[in-house]
Amino acid sequence: MNDLTTALGEAWRLLLSGDAEIWEIILRTLAISLCATALAMILGVPLGYGLARGRFPGRTLVLGMVNTAMGMPPVVVGLVVWLFFTRSGPFGGSGLLYTPQAMVLAQFLIATPLVIGFSAASIQSLPPALPDLLTSLGAGRWRRLWLLSREARLGLLAAVMAGFGAVISEVGASMTVGGNLRGSTRVLTTAIVTVTGRGEMATAIAYGLILLVLAFAVTLILTFVQQRRDA
Amino acid sequence: MSDVGLHQVSFQRDGRTVLDVESLRFPSRSMTAVLGPNGAGKTTLLRLVAGLERPAAGHITIGGERLSRDGAPRTALALSDAVFVRGTVRRNLDLGLALRDVPMAEREIRVRDAADECGITDLLDRPARQLSSGEAQRVNLARALCLRAEVILLDEPLAAVDRLTRRALLDDLPRLLRAAGATVILVTHDREEAFRLGERIVVMVGGQVRAEGARRDLLMAPPDADTAGLLGFLLLEDADGPVAVAPGELRAGPGAGGPQVGFTLQVADVLDLGRQRLVTGTIGGRPVELTLPEKAPSPEKGAMFPVHARSVVRLR
């Protein structure tokens, strides 16, 4: 208990000291995870919409695959990306391995099934006649998609939160494709693993607290948007 | 002019033809009820006119102009499910106007006027998804009316309301729709709705138009058995072939009211209702009910009982 109290005190001291490395890691963590979530939304929401409203052979099979991918272990995703981008892999010449871009790609692959699955479920929960209503009122394709997204925003923002929550907290994929390089690919989760390994518990707890605050802050903003009442 | 025309229109779903109309015209500013059983193609017809579906062949015109997917919407559709977006009734009424780029100042006026006409002014600030079925149908109608479209399309407007609300809406709808000055097409499987709301009636069966015309003309002379059945006629047969008997026109005995067509009723049961007796049975295998006045001779169960009909339409 005494150790924990000491560690917490050390954590606060570290946070308030304005350590440049901590701020760099925080900003990198946010940038990579937000970027991956945004890309997952751009691809995942239209795909979720298509899966929810489309009628094509094999639709249930595709939905089943998406639902399975929602629980894919991040380290496996990281391993697959690593295999593609390692020197002997099909994209080995790209030089992306151990860069923030590779981490964005891995996190994007983790978040996308979550976004597709949550989006499809939220679009499916809308009244089936709603698209027809909007068309008959005069909405073109894009305005209809926008209005339907507004109607399904509870589920869509849950999709964002699930995607962001999954990628900001994962360590396996980031470690595998990022390599935890100081000053380049180190993010909060990989930093926690590193300093814990070195026995620097106070620093590990400080990083952990920052990670929690970051995740909470972003999710809180999304929750405010989600719960906003319609005029 | 906002007459609606269907010209050699057909529509298929899953490889099956669900609508096949050679030619059909809804005159400008008329109120037409499209009557038919489930699966007759009524709603498909409405969806085609609303631009929600495209015909496999043929084309549709409004005011002589071909309907195009990219053109400005010229119809207002009230779906049978009163579906709403999130938010208040006001937001729901305003949405269509905003989507059709109506200026803000006019939108407010139109919403207020439509709400006033439909008696929903006190609902404007209520969440639309928390309305009763009757309130929801009124809001559904107000949303269509405030668009002030040339053509108003109503899909089973009274399908999901209770009996009292239905009666109230049946009283109000003709006035509201006439005031809109639009060409009104409403589809229904309920003949009372069709008679009350349609000046003209189109009868559809199996995706095809079986009969069309003024309500009175159709009631005087239904062209075939399906139409007569849908219009509520009792389909019987006498010595000269099939006839349609207007509802309530069967009388007991060899009445004194002039020439009539006679039938023989096989009596199944006689129920004493106080001042009247209800005779149930069959004529030529078809179930028939007959109300007898107190003084009329009473038939026995199982007996053959002569009856006649005043209004008989001989079917072609």
XYZ file of C-alpha atoms in Angstrom:
547
model
C 0.000 0.000 0.000
C 2.865 2.286 0.949
C 4.554 1.565 -2.385
C 1.389 2.479 -4.231
C 1.021 5.778 -2.367
C 4.641 6.627 -3.097
C 4.145 5.746 -6.741
C 1.054 7.917 -6.997
C 2.900 10.863 -5.489
C 5.764 10.340 -7.913
C 3.269 10.173 -10.745
C 1.787 13.561 -9.890
C 5.233 15.075 -9.535
C 6.142 13.775 -12.972
C 2.950 15.080 -14.507
C 3.365 18.553 -13.043
C 7.037 18.793 -13.948
C 6.219 19.390 -17.612
C 8.491 16.582 -18.813
C 8.939 17.075 -22.570
C 9.043 13.349 -23.297
C 5.695 12.746 -21.600
C 4.030 15.459 -23.653
C 5.537 14.093 -26.847
C 4.207 10.612 -26.040
C 0.782 12.000 -25.163
C 0.501 13.926 -28.421
C 1.737 10.963 -30.464
C -0.710 8.613 -28.755
C -3.614 10.964 -29.451
C -2.569 11.634 -33.039
C -2.172 7.956 -33.960
C -5.370 6.767 -32.266
C -7.557 9.648 -33.470
C -6.214 9.287 -36.989
C -6.876 5.529 -37.008
C -10.406 6.046 -35.595
C -11.208 8.755 -38.134
C -10.085 6.527 -41.016
C -12.093 3.638 -39.579
C -15.181 5.876 -39.477
C -14.688 7.046 -43.061
C -14.599 3.453 -44.302
C -16.681 1.744 -41.612
C -19.843 3.875 -41.528
C -20.690 3.545 -45.258
C -19.838 -0.164 -45.122
C -22.029 -0.559 -42.027
C -24.815 1.278 -43.839
C -24.448 -1.021 -46.845
C -24.503 -4.114 -44.662
C -27.542 -2.864 -42.756
C -29.633 -1.848 -45.775
C -28.199 -3.904 -48.614
C -29.698 -7.197 -49.751
C -27.105 -9.397 -51.451
C -26.066 -13.049 -51.337
C -23.722 -13.817 -48.450
C -24.759 -10.758 -46.437
C -25.227 -12.763 -43.227
C -21.842 -14.425 -43.738
C -20.157 -11.026 -44.140
C -21.936 -9.743 -41.015
C -20.731 -12.825 -39.139
C -17.157 -12.179 -40.290
C -17.373 -8.541 -39.197
C -18.724 -9.573 -35.810
C -15.870 -12.060 -35.419
C -13.301 -9.437 -36.409
C -14.703 -7.146 -33.716
C -13.038 -9.408 -31.149
C -9.743 -9.899 -33.025
C -6.707 -9.804 -30.668
C -4.672 -6.651 -31.459
C -1.423 -8.558 -31.326
C -2.644 -10.824 -34.131
C -3.531 -7.772 -36.227
C -0.081 -6.387 -35.471
C 1.523 -9.657 -36.511
C -0.355 -9.672 -39.849
C 0.678 -6.083 -40.579
C 4.245 -6.919 -39.567
C 4.265 -9.901 -41.989
C 3.109 -7.634 -44.825
C 5.586 -4.844 -44.122
C 8.647 -6.735 -42.941
C 11.618 -6.606 -45.302
C 10.740 -9.984 -46.902
C 6.979 -9.256 -46.995
C 4.951 -8.093 -50.025
C 5.244 -4.426 -48.956
C 8.704 -4.746 -47.454
C 10.097 -2.089 -49.755
C 7.762 0.594 -48.429
C 9.832 1.126 -45.300
C 6.708 1.673 -43.227
C 7.500 -0.831 -40.502
C 8.389 0.779 -37.158
C 6.828 4.088 -38.159
C 3.751 5.881 -36.758
C 2.051 5.248 -40.128
C 2.303 1.492 -39.629
C 0.788 1.949 -36.165
C -2.075 3.957 -37.663
C -2.643 1.161 -40.173
C -2.695 -1.546 -37.490
C -5.021 0.471 -35.247
C -7.241 1.234 -38.242
C -7.570 -2.517 -38.881
C -8.517 -3.051 -35.234
C -11.077 -0.236 -35.136
C -12.756 -0.763 -38.524
C -14.669 -3.993 -37.729
C -15.927 -2.385 -34.517
C -17.136 0.676 -36.427
C -18.757 -1.448 -39.164
C -20.494 -3.713 -36.647
C -21.797 -0.918 -34.417
C -22.825 1.196 -37.424
C -24.718 -1.671 -39.056
C -26.554 -2.405 -35.813
C -27.485 1.239 -35.262
C -28.684 1.739 -38.852
C -30.701 -1.481 -38.646
C -32.408 -0.236 -35.512
C -33.873 2.756 -37.395
C -37.488 2.515 -38.632
C -37.312 0.647 -41.986
C -39.476 3.261 -43.713
C -37.222 6.173 -42.711
C -35.068 6.228 -45.901
C -38.232 6.240 -48.036
C -39.684 9.039 -45.954
C -36.568 11.176 -46.399
C -36.497 10.487 -50.148
C -40.169 11.392 -50.512
C -39.579 14.619 -48.583
C -36.927 15.575 -51.124
C -33.596 14.393 -49.670
C -30.970 13.403 -52.237
C -28.520 10.558 -51.586
C -25.988 12.475 -49.482
C -28.508 14.461 -47.476
C -30.343 11.216 -46.805
C -27.131 9.576 -45.580
C -26.417 12.596 -43.391
C -29.945 12.631 -41.920
C -29.900 8.884 -41.317
C -26.518 9.249 -39.584
C -28.020 11.934 -37.366
C -30.895 9.623 -36.555
C -28.491 6.790 -35.753
C -26.005 8.989 -33.935
C -26.409 7.182 -30.590
C -25.099 4.011 -32.199
C -22.616 5.718 -34.501
C -20.990 7.613 -31.667
C -20.940 4.397 -29.678
C -19.045 3.009 -32.683
C -16.518 5.874 -32.481
C -16.118 5.374 -28.753
C -15.683 1.625 -29.110
C -13.147 2.093 -31.918
C -11.196 4.798 -30.132
C -11.326 2.937 -26.813
C -9.991 -0.203 -28.461
C -7.055 1.458 -30.217
C -5.884 3.867 -27.542
C -5.711 1.043 -25.016
C -4.101 -1.654 -27.180
C -0.461 -2.486 -26.802
C 0.151 -5.651 -28.836
C -0.193 -4.218 -32.341
C 1.587 -0.954 -31.505
C 4.484 -2.844 -30.002
C 4.740 -5.273 -32.932
C 4.561 -2.798 -35.827
C 5.849 0.310 -34.020
C 8.679 -1.240 -32.106
C 8.338 1.209 -29.174
C 11.152 3.407 -30.474
C 11.904 6.318 -28.174
C 11.209 9.639 -29.855
C 9.520 7.975 -32.818
C 6.900 5.291 -32.154
C 6.588 5.168 -28.374
C 3.002 5.645 -27.220
C 1.507 5.545 -23.732
C 0.692 1.831 -23.697
C 4.086 0.709 -24.994
C 5.774 3.198 -22.674
C 3.961 1.649 -19.707
C 5.255 -1.801 -20.699
C 8.799 -0.454 -21.021
C 8.999 1.427 -17.727
C 7.250 -1.394 -15.876
C 9.943 -3.744 -17.190
C 12.572 -1.393 -15.819
C 10.853 -1.360 -12.430
C 9.957 2.344 -12.625
C 6.509 1.878 -11.114
C 5.840 5.554 -10.399
C 6.413 6.469 -14.026
C 4.282 3.524 -15.165
C 1.415 4.661 -12.939
C 1.805 8.252 -14.168
C 1.535 7.062 -17.778
C -1.440 4.901 -16.854
C -3.227 7.830 -15.232
C -2.608 10.030 -18.249
C -3.929 7.310 -20.539
C -7.085 7.038 -18.447
C -7.600 10.812 -18.420
C -7.078 11.004 -22.198
C -9.525 8.202 -22.905
C -12.034 9.705 -20.493
C -11.742 13.211 -21.969
C -12.258 12.103 -25.567
C -15.104 9.767 -24.624
C -16.748 12.482 -22.523
C -16.764 14.897 -25.469
C -18.301 12.209 -27.687
C -20.868 11.399 -25.004
C -21.932 15.055 -24.841
C -22.442 15.071 -28.610
C -24.277 11.744 -28.426
C -26.658 12.787 -25.688
C -27.421 16.255 -27.051
C -31.154 16.706 -27.435
C -32.708 17.463 -30.789
C -34.449 20.772 -31.251
C -52.473 21.145 -64.331
C -51.300 18.281 -62.170
C -52.979 15.233 -63.633
C -51.066 12.009 -63.092
C -50.709 9.496 -65.905
C -49.317 5.975 -66.032
C -48.408 4.869 -69.536
C -47.735 1.174 -70.133
C -46.091 0.958 -66.742
C -44.882 -2.337 -65.382
C -42.847 -3.124 -62.297
C -41.212 -6.352 -61.246
C -39.987 -7.596 -57.906
C -37.885 -10.758 -57.562
C -38.664 -11.604 -61.167
C -42.418 -11.385 -60.607
C -44.588 -8.722 -62.233
C -46.351 -6.913 -59.397
C -47.762 -4.060 -61.468
C -48.840 -3.973 -65.082
C -50.874 -0.927 -66.078
C -51.644 -0.209 -69.717
C -52.987 3.279 -69.151
C -54.330 5.066 -66.116
C -55.036 8.730 -65.520
C -55.781 10.599 -62.319
C -57.408 13.900 -63.346
C -56.008 17.130 -62.006
C -57.328 18.072 -58.544
C -59.403 14.916 -58.295
C -59.542 12.664 -55.255
C -59.102 9.038 -56.281
C -59.151 5.993 -54.038
C -57.227 2.987 -55.298
C -59.007 -0.010 -53.810
C -57.770 -3.560 -53.820
C -56.815 -6.525 -51.676
C -53.342 -7.034 -50.218
C -50.797 -7.678 -52.953
C -52.855 -5.914 -55.623
C -49.994 -3.539 -56.456
C -51.597 -0.454 -54.893
C -48.632 0.585 -52.782
C -46.239 -0.128 -55.657
C -48.289 2.238 -57.815
C -48.007 4.905 -55.125
C -44.259 4.373 -54.712
C -43.771 4.701 -58.476
C -45.673 7.998 -58.589
C -43.706 9.189 -55.533
C -40.455 8.384 -57.343
C -39.355 5.821 -54.735
C -39.254 3.113 -57.409
C -38.559 3.209 -61.135
C -40.786 1.295 -63.536
C -39.269 -1.614 -65.431
C -41.104 -0.353 -68.504
C -43.276 2.606 -69.445
C -43.339 6.015 -67.840
C -45.273 8.231 -65.472
C -46.283 11.823 -66.086
C -47.377 14.622 -63.802
C -48.992 17.538 -65.588
C -47.874 15.997 -68.873
C -44.184 15.988 -67.883
C -42.303 12.764 -67.447
C -41.311 11.959 -63.902
C -37.550 11.980 -63.544
C -35.461 10.874 -60.593
C -33.364 14.029 -60.636
C -36.230 16.493 -60.944
C -37.590 18.543 -58.071
C -40.093 16.538 -56.025
C -43.677 17.232 -57.067
C -45.481 14.867 -54.750
C -46.107 14.627 -51.027
C -46.347 11.115 -49.666
C -47.875 10.112 -46.346
C -46.648 6.589 -45.620
C -48.924 4.150 -43.831
C -46.386 3.936 -40.999
C -46.284 7.409 -39.513
C -42.473 7.484 -39.317
C -40.751 10.474 -37.765
C -37.229 11.746 -37.347
C -36.020 12.552 -33.852
C -37.233 15.791 -32.373
C -40.432 17.698 -32.125
C -43.486 17.655 -34.347
C -42.444 21.123 -35.529
C -39.057 19.803 -36.676
C -40.763 16.963 -38.528
C -43.130 19.303 -40.344
C -40.291 21.673 -41.151
C -37.883 19.007 -42.441
C -39.550 18.484 -45.829
C -39.805 22.235 -46.365
C -36.121 22.667 -45.561
C -35.210 19.817 -47.916
C -37.231 21.519 -50.659
C -35.430 24.820 -50.027
C -38.516 26.753 -48.936
C -37.419 30.098 -47.400
C -37.362 30.133 -43.595
C -40.084 32.760 -43.160
C -42.483 30.832 -45.363
C -41.644 27.569 -43.614
C -42.874 28.909 -40.308
C -46.126 30.079 -41.863
C -46.737 26.786 -43.641
C -46.034 24.716 -40.537
C -48.405 26.886 -38.494
C -51.144 26.730 -41.143
C -50.910 22.957 -41.643
C -50.895 22.379 -37.885
C -53.921 24.610 -37.535
C -55.851 22.840 -40.311
C -55.101 19.388 -38.918
C -55.791 20.363 -35.303
C -52.276 19.636 -34.023
C -51.148 23.130 -32.999
C -50.848 22.079 -29.365
C -48.617 19.151 -30.390
C -46.008 21.214 -32.246
C -43.473 21.194 -29.428
C -44.036 17.600 -28.375
C -41.548 14.841 -29.338
C -42.974 13.319 -32.516
C -42.077 9.785 -31.499
C -44.199 9.973 -28.364
C -47.538 10.651 -30.049
C -50.588 8.393 -29.919
C -51.502 6.634 -33.165
C -54.272 9.127 -33.912
C -52.046 12.137 -33.233
C -49.285 10.549 -35.306
C -51.607 10.128 -38.295
C -52.702 13.762 -38.077
C -49.068 14.892 -37.951
C -48.287 12.541 -40.857
C -51.046 14.214 -42.862
C -50.008 17.726 -41.816
C -46.437 16.967 -42.945
C -47.736 16.035 -46.398
C -50.116 19.012 -46.580
C -47.571 21.645 -45.604
C -45.413 20.706 -48.604
C -48.225 22.112 -50.802
C -47.338 19.616 -53.495
C -49.248 19.262 -56.748
C -49.941 15.630 -55.945
C -50.713 14.169 -52.519
C -50.255 10.433 -52.069
C -51.743 8.663 -49.059
C -50.869 5.055 -48.298
C -53.538 3.429 -46.122
C -53.922 6.615 -44.071
C -56.220 5.046 -41.487
C -54.651 1.604 -41.217
C -53.064 1.962 -37.801
C -55.611 3.997 -35.859
C -58.311 3.020 -33.410
C -61.976 3.112 -34.350
C -62.793 6.492 -32.788
C -59.804 8.198 -34.372
C -60.644 6.578 -37.681
C -64.149 7.976 -37.576
C -62.879 11.456 -36.729
C -60.278 11.333 -39.506
C -62.821 10.044 -42.021
C -64.910 13.110 -41.207
C -61.980 15.534 -41.472
C -59.975 14.131 -44.382
C -62.299 15.085 -47.273
C -62.349 18.721 -46.145
C -58.582 18.863 -45.581
C -57.742 17.217 -48.882
C -60.186 19.331 -50.858
C -58.740 22.471 -49.285
C -55.259 21.418 -50.410
C -56.377 21.723 -54.052
C -54.032 18.956 -55.126
C -54.504 15.766 -57.104
C -55.042 13.196 -54.361
C -54.354 9.484 -54.760
C -54.999 7.318 -51.746
C -54.644 3.576 -51.610
C -56.678 1.437 -49.287
C -58.051 -2.055 -48.914
C -61.027 -0.687 -46.982
C -64.071 0.057 -49.115
C -65.603 2.442 -46.570
C -62.459 4.570 -46.774
C -62.562 4.367 -50.552
C -66.232 5.408 -50.719
C -65.847 8.201 -48.177
C -62.628 9.681 -49.537
C -62.599 8.920 -53.256
C -64.655 10.834 -55.772
C -63.206 8.397 -58.241
C -62.321 4.804 -57.570
C -59.713 2.598 -59.208
C -60.040 -1.110 -58.448
C -56.840 -3.136 -58.645
C -56.444 -6.895 -58.485
C -53.255 -8.846 -59.137
C -51.273 -5.809 -60.245
C -53.792 -4.803 -62.884
C -56.506 -2.189 -63.062
C -59.862 -3.980 -63.122
C -62.120 -0.953 -63.069
C -61.945 2.803 -62.825
C -64.437 5.599 -62.862
C -66.615 7.866 -60.806
C -67.684 6.305 -57.525
C -71.370 6.382 -58.436
C -70.843 4.847 -61.883
C -68.812 2.019 -60.472
C -71.368 1.304 -57.771
C -74.191 1.244 -60.330
C -72.429 -1.162 -62.639
C -69.390 -3.083 -61.402
C -67.829 -4.643 -64.501
C -66.840 -7.991 -63.034
C -67.175 -10.242 -60.025
C -63.855 -9.233 -58.396
C -64.752 -5.562 -58.577
C -68.275 -6.200 -57.339
C -66.901 -8.231 -54.431
C -64.425 -5.494 -53.502
C -67.173 -2.888 -53.687
C -69.187 -4.903 -51.179
C -71.701 -6.572 -53.467
C -73.033 -10.002 -52.620
C -72.169 -12.311 -55.493
C -74.999 -14.697 -56.321
C -76.333 -16.582 -59.270
C -79.829 -16.785 -60.690
C -81.201 -18.644 -63.665
C -79.587 -16.204 -66.122
C -76.100 -16.317 -64.634
C -74.000 -14.431 -62.069
C -75.415 -11.312 -60.466
C -74.152 -8.855 -57.867
C -76.609 -7.833 -55.206
C -76.109 -4.507 -53.479
C -75.519 -4.864 -49.745
C -78.749 -4.792 -47.716
C -80.950 -5.301 -50.729
C -82.096 -8.815 -49.953
C -85.777 -9.015 -48.876
C -87.856 -11.879 -47.570
C -90.685 -13.456 -49.520
C -92.314 -12.471 -52.809
C -92.375 -8.745 -51.885
C -94.748 -6.176 -53.300
C -92.120 -3.733 -54.482
C -92.286 -4.499 -58.197
C -90.142 -6.814 -60.319
C -87.329 -8.460 -58.503
C -84.919 -11.291 -58.998
C -85.720 -14.220 -56.756
C -83.419 -16.588 -54.885
C -83.893 -19.447 -52.482
C -82.208 -19.203 -49.119
C -81.205 -22.404 -47.349
C -81.864 -21.437 -43.726
C -79.132 -22.389 -41.264
C -80.354 -20.546 -38.173
C -82.931 -18.016 -37.025
C -81.919 -15.685 -34.185
C -84.505 -13.668 -32.285
C -83.237 -10.075 -31.841
C -86.387 -8.713 -30.184
C -88.092 -6.611 -32.818
C -86.202 -8.282 -35.595
C -85.027 -11.747 -36.488
C -81.707 -12.536 -38.101
C -81.795 -15.344 -40.596
C -78.457 -16.869 -41.550
C -77.979 -19.348 -44.340
C -76.696 -19.775 -47.859
C -77.807 -18.974 -51.392
C -76.078 -21.159 -53.937
C -73.446 -22.025 -51.335
C -72.657 -18.392 -50.444
C -73.225 -17.265 -46.860
C -76.036 -14.736 -46.508
C -77.597 -12.836 -43.620
C -81.128 -11.466 -43.761
C -82.883 -9.287 -41.219
C -86.631 -9.903 -41.011
C -89.113 -7.450 -39.540
C -91.229 -8.583 -36.590
C -94.384 -9.256 -38.602
C -92.784 -11.185 -41.454
C -93.343 -14.944 -41.585
C -90.521 -16.765 -39.888
C -88.701 -19.574 -41.702
C -87.802 -22.863 -40.074
C -84.223 -24.002 -39.635
C -83.188 -26.122 -42.584
C -86.072 -24.855 -44.747
C -85.767 -23.376 -48.228
C -86.906 -19.765 -47.924
C -87.776 -17.507 -50.893
C -86.064 -14.109 -50.986
C -85.696 -11.441 -53.622
C -83.304 -8.615 -54.374
C -84.240 -5.125 -55.546
C -80.858 -3.927 -56.830
C -79.221 -6.492 -58.985
C -76.309 -5.878 -61.303
C -75.872 -8.484 -63.958
C -72.191 -9.231 -64.321
C -70.591 -9.404 -67.704
